[in-house]
Tab-separated table of C-alpha atoms in Angstrom:
chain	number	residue	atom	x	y	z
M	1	UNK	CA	100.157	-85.735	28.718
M	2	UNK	CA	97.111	-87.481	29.402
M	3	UNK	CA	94.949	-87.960	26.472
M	4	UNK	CA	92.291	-90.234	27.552
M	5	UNK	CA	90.389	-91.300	30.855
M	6	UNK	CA	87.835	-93.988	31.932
M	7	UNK	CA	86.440	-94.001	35.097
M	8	UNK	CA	84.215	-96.789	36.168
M	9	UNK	CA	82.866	-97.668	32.532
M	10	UNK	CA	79.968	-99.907	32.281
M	11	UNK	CA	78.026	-100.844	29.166
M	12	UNK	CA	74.515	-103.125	29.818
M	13	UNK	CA	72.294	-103.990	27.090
M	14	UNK	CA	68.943	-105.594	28.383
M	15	UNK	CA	67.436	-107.927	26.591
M	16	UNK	CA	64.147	-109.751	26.796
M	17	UNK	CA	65.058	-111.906	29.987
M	18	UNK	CA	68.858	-111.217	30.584
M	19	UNK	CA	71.063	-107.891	31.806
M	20	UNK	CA	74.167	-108.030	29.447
M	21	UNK	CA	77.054	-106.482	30.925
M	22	UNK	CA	79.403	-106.057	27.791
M	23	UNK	CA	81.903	-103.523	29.622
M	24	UNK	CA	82.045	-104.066	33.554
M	25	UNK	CA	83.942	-101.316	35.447
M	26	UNK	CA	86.742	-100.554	33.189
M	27	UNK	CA	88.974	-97.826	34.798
M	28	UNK	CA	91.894	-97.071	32.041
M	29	UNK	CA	94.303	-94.035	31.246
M	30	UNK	CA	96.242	-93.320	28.071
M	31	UNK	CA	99.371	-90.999	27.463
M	32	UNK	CA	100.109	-88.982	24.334
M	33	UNK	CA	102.453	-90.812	22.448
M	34	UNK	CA	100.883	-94.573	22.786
M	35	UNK	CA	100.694	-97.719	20.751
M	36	UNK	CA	98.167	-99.852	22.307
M	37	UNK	CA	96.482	-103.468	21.793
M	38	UNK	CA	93.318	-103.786	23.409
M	39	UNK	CA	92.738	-107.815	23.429
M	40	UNK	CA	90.402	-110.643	24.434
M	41	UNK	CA	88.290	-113.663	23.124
M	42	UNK	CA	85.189	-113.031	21.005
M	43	UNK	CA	82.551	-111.255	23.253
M	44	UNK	CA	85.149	-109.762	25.997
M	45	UNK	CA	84.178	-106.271	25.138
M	46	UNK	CA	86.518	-104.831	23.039
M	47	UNK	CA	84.448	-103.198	20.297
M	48	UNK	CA	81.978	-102.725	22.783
M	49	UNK	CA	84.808	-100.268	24.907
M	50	UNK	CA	86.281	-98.849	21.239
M	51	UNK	CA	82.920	-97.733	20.831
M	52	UNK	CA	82.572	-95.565	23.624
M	53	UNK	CA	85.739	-94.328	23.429
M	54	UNK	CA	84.976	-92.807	20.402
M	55	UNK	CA	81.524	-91.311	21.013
M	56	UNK	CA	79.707	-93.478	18.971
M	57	UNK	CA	78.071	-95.460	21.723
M	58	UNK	CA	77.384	-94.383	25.300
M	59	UNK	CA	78.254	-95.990	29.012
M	60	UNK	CA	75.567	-96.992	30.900
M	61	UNK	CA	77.525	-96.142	34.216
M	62	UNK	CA	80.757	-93.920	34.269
M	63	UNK	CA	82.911	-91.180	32.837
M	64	UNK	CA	84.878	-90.915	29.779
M	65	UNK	CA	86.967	-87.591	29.264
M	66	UNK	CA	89.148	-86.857	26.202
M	67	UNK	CA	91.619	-84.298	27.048
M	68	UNK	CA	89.204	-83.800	30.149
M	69	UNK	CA	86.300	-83.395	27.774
M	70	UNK	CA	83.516	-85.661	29.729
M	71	UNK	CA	81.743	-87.146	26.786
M	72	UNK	CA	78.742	-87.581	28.806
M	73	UNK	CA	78.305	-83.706	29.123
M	74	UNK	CA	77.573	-83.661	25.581
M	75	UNK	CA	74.520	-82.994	23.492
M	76	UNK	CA	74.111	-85.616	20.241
M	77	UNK	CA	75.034	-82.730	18.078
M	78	UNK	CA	78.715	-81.393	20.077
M	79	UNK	CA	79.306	-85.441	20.167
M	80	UNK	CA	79.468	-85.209	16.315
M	81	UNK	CA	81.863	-82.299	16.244
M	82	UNK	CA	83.923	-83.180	19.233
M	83	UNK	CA	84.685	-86.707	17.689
M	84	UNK	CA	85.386	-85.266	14.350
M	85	UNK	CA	87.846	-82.856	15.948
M	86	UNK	CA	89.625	-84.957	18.043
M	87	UNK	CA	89.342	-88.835	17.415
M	88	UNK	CA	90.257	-90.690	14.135
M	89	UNK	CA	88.740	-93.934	13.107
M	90	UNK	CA	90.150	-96.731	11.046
M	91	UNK	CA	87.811	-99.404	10.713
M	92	UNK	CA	88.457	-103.403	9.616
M	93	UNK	CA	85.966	-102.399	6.432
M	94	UNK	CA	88.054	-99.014	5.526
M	95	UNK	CA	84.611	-97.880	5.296
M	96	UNK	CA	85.855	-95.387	2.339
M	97	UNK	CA	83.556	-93.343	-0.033
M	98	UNK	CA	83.526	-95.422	-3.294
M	99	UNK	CA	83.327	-92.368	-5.686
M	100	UNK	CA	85.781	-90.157	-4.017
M	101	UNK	CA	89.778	-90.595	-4.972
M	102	UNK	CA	92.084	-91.116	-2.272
M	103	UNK	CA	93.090	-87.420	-1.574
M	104	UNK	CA	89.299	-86.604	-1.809
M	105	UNK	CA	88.348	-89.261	1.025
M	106	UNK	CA	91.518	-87.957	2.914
M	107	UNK	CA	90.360	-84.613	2.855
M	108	UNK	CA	86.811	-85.451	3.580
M	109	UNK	CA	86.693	-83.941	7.072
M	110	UNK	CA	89.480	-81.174	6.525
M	111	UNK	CA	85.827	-80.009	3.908
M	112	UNK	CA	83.547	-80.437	6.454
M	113	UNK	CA	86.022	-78.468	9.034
M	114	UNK	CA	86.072	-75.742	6.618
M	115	UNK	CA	90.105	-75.934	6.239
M	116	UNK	CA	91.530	-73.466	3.155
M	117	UNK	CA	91.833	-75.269	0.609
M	118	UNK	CA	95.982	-74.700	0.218
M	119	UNK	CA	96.410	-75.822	3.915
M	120	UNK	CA	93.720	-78.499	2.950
M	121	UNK	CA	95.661	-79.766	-0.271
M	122	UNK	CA	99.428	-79.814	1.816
M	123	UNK	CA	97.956	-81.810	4.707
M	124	UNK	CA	96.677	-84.652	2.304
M	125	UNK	CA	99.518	-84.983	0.258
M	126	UNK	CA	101.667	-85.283	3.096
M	127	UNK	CA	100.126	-87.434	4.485
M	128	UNK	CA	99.482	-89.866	1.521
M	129	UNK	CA	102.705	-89.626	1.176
M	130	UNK	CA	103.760	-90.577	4.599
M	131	UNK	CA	101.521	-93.517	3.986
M	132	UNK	CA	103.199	-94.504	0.739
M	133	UNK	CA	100.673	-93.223	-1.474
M	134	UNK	CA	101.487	-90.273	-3.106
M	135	UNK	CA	101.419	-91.677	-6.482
M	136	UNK	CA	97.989	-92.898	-6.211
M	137	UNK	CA	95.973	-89.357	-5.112
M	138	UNK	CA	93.366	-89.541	-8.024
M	139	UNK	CA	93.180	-93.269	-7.791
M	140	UNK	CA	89.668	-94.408	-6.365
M	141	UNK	CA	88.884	-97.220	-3.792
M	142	UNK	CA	88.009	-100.055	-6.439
M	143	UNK	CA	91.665	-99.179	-8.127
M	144	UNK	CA	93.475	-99.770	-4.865
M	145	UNK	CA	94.395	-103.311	-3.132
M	146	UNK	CA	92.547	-103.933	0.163
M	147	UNK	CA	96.209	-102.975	2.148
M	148	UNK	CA	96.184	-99.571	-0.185
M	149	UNK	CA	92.913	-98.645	1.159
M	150	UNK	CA	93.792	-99.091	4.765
M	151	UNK	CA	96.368	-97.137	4.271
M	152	UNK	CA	94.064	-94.431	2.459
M	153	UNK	CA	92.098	-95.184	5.497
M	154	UNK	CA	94.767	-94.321	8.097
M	155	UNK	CA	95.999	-90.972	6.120
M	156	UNK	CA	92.230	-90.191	6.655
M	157	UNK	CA	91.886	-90.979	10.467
M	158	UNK	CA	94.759	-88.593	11.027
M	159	UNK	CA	93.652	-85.969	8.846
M	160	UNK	CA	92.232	-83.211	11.158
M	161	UNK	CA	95.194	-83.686	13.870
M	162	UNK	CA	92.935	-85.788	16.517
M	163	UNK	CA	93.843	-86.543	19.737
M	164	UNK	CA	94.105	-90.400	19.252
M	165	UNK	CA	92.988	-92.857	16.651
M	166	UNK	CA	91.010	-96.085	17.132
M	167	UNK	CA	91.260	-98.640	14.886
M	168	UNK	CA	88.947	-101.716	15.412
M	169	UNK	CA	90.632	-104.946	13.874
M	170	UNK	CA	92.088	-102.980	11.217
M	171	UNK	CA	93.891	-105.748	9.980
M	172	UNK	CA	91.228	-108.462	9.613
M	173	UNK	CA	90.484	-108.115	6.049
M	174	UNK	CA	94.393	-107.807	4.970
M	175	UNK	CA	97.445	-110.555	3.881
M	176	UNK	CA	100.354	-111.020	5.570
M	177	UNK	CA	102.635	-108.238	3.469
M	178	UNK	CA	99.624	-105.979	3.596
M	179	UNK	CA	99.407	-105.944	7.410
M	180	UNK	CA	103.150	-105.872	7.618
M	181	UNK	CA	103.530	-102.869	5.677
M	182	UNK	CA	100.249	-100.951	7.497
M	183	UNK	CA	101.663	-101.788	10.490
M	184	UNK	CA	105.280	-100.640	10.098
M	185	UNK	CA	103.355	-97.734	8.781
M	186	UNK	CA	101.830	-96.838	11.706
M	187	UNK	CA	104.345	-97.341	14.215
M	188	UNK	CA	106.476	-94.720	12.237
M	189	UNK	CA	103.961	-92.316	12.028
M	190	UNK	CA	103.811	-92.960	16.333
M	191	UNK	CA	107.111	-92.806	16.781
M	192	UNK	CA	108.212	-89.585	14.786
M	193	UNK	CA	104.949	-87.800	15.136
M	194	UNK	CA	103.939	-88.869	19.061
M	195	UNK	CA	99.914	-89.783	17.213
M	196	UNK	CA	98.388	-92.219	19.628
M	197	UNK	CA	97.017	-95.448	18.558
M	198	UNK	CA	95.048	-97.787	20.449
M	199	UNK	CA	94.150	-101.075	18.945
M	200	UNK	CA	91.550	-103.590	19.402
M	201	UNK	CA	92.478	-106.915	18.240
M	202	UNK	CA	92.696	-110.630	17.444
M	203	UNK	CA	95.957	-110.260	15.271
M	204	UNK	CA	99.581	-111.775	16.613
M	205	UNK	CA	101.034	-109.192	14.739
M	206	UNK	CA	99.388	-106.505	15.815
M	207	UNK	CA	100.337	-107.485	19.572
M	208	UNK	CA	103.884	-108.387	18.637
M	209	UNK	CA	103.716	-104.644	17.489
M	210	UNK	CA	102.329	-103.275	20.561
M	211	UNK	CA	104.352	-101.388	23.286
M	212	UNK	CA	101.179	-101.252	25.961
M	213	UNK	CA	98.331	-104.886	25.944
M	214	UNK	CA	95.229	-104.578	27.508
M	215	UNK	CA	93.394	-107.535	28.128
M	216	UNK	CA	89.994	-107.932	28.965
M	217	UNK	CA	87.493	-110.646	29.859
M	218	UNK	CA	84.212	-110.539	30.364
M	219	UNK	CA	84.075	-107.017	29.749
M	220	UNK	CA	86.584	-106.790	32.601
M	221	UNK	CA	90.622	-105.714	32.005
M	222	UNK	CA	92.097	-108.804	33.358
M	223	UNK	CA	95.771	-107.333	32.710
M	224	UNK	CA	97.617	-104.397	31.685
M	225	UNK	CA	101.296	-104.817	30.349
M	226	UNK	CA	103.515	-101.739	29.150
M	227	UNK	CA	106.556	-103.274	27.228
M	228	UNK	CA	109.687	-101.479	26.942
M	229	UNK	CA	110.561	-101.228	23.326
């Protein structure tokens, strides 16, 4: 099933002297089900494109539809809710609330989505769990390693069920075992539970990881590989 579809994307910022054209006709579809690497040099667009994917940034030409939801249709206000419904975020910063514990920043939008709290409580812990963090529930950010706090950060993202999850360099700020073990992570959590991820990368490993590579230049997708793994 078809999850996610750009038509035409175009992103221009205009500066003083200069059109910008950070995303330049991107037309891209994504199953259910996929573990993607979006890649490119510094400036290519990639954060630019994860952006509007996600409804936190807007094309300047073009369509994006999530589960033929046309993002564009929507007010500032059904943007908010949409996203939080359907799209999880994991960002390179983990971006995590300091004085929340880990199952309190996991079930941080399962509160604002008004989930009972016994449904609420069973979908965290499962999912901390899943991540390898059961054990550390009432732990807080500053008494986890920087790999334990993507992690939080992923068991977050997937909280409320959403349709895909972006995650934007999530592996910048990590070491080697760290990433390994986030990553490994992840791809089980794709493979048993169909949750599509799509990346957007520097990392080897991350790519290495990947079963679908997008490349783009100049805001451009230059190629588009599906592996067989």
């Amino acid at each position: 099933m078809k999850v996610l579809e750009l038509n035409n994307v175009h992103k221009v910022y205009n500066t003083t002297h200069v059109e910008v054209h950070a995303v330049n006709g991107v037309d891209l579809d994504f199953e259910e089900g996929e573990f993607a690497a979006i890649v490119g040099p510094s400036g290519s667009g990639k954060t630019t494109l994860l952006n509007m994917i996600g409804g936190l940034d807007t094309p300047s030409e073009g369509k994006i539809e999530v589960n033929s939801t046309d993002l564009s249709t929507l007010k500032s206000s059904a943007v908010i809710d949409f996203r939080m419904r359907n799209i999880g975020f994991v960002f390179q910063s983990y971006n995590l609330i300091p004085v929340l514990t880990a199952k309190e920043n996991v079930e941080f939008i399962m509160n604002l989505q008004k989930w009972p709290k016994k449904k609420r409580d069973e979908r965290t812990m499962e999912l901390l769990k899943a991540v390898g963090l059961g054990e550390r529930a009432h732990s807080k950010p500053s008494q986890l390693s920087g790999g334990q706090q993507q992690r939080v950060a992923v068991a977050r993202a997937l909280a409320s069920k959403p349709k895909f999850v972006l995650a934007d360099e999530p592996t910048a700020n990590l070491d080697s075992k760290s990433t390994e073990t986030l990553l490994d992570i992840m791809e089980k959590l794709n493979r048993d539970e169909n949750i599509t991820f799509i990346f957007s990368t520097h990392d080897a490993r991350v790519v290495k990881k990947a079963r679908r590579v997008i490349t783009l230049e100049d805001g451009k997708v230059v190629s588009d590989e599906t592996r067989d793994k």
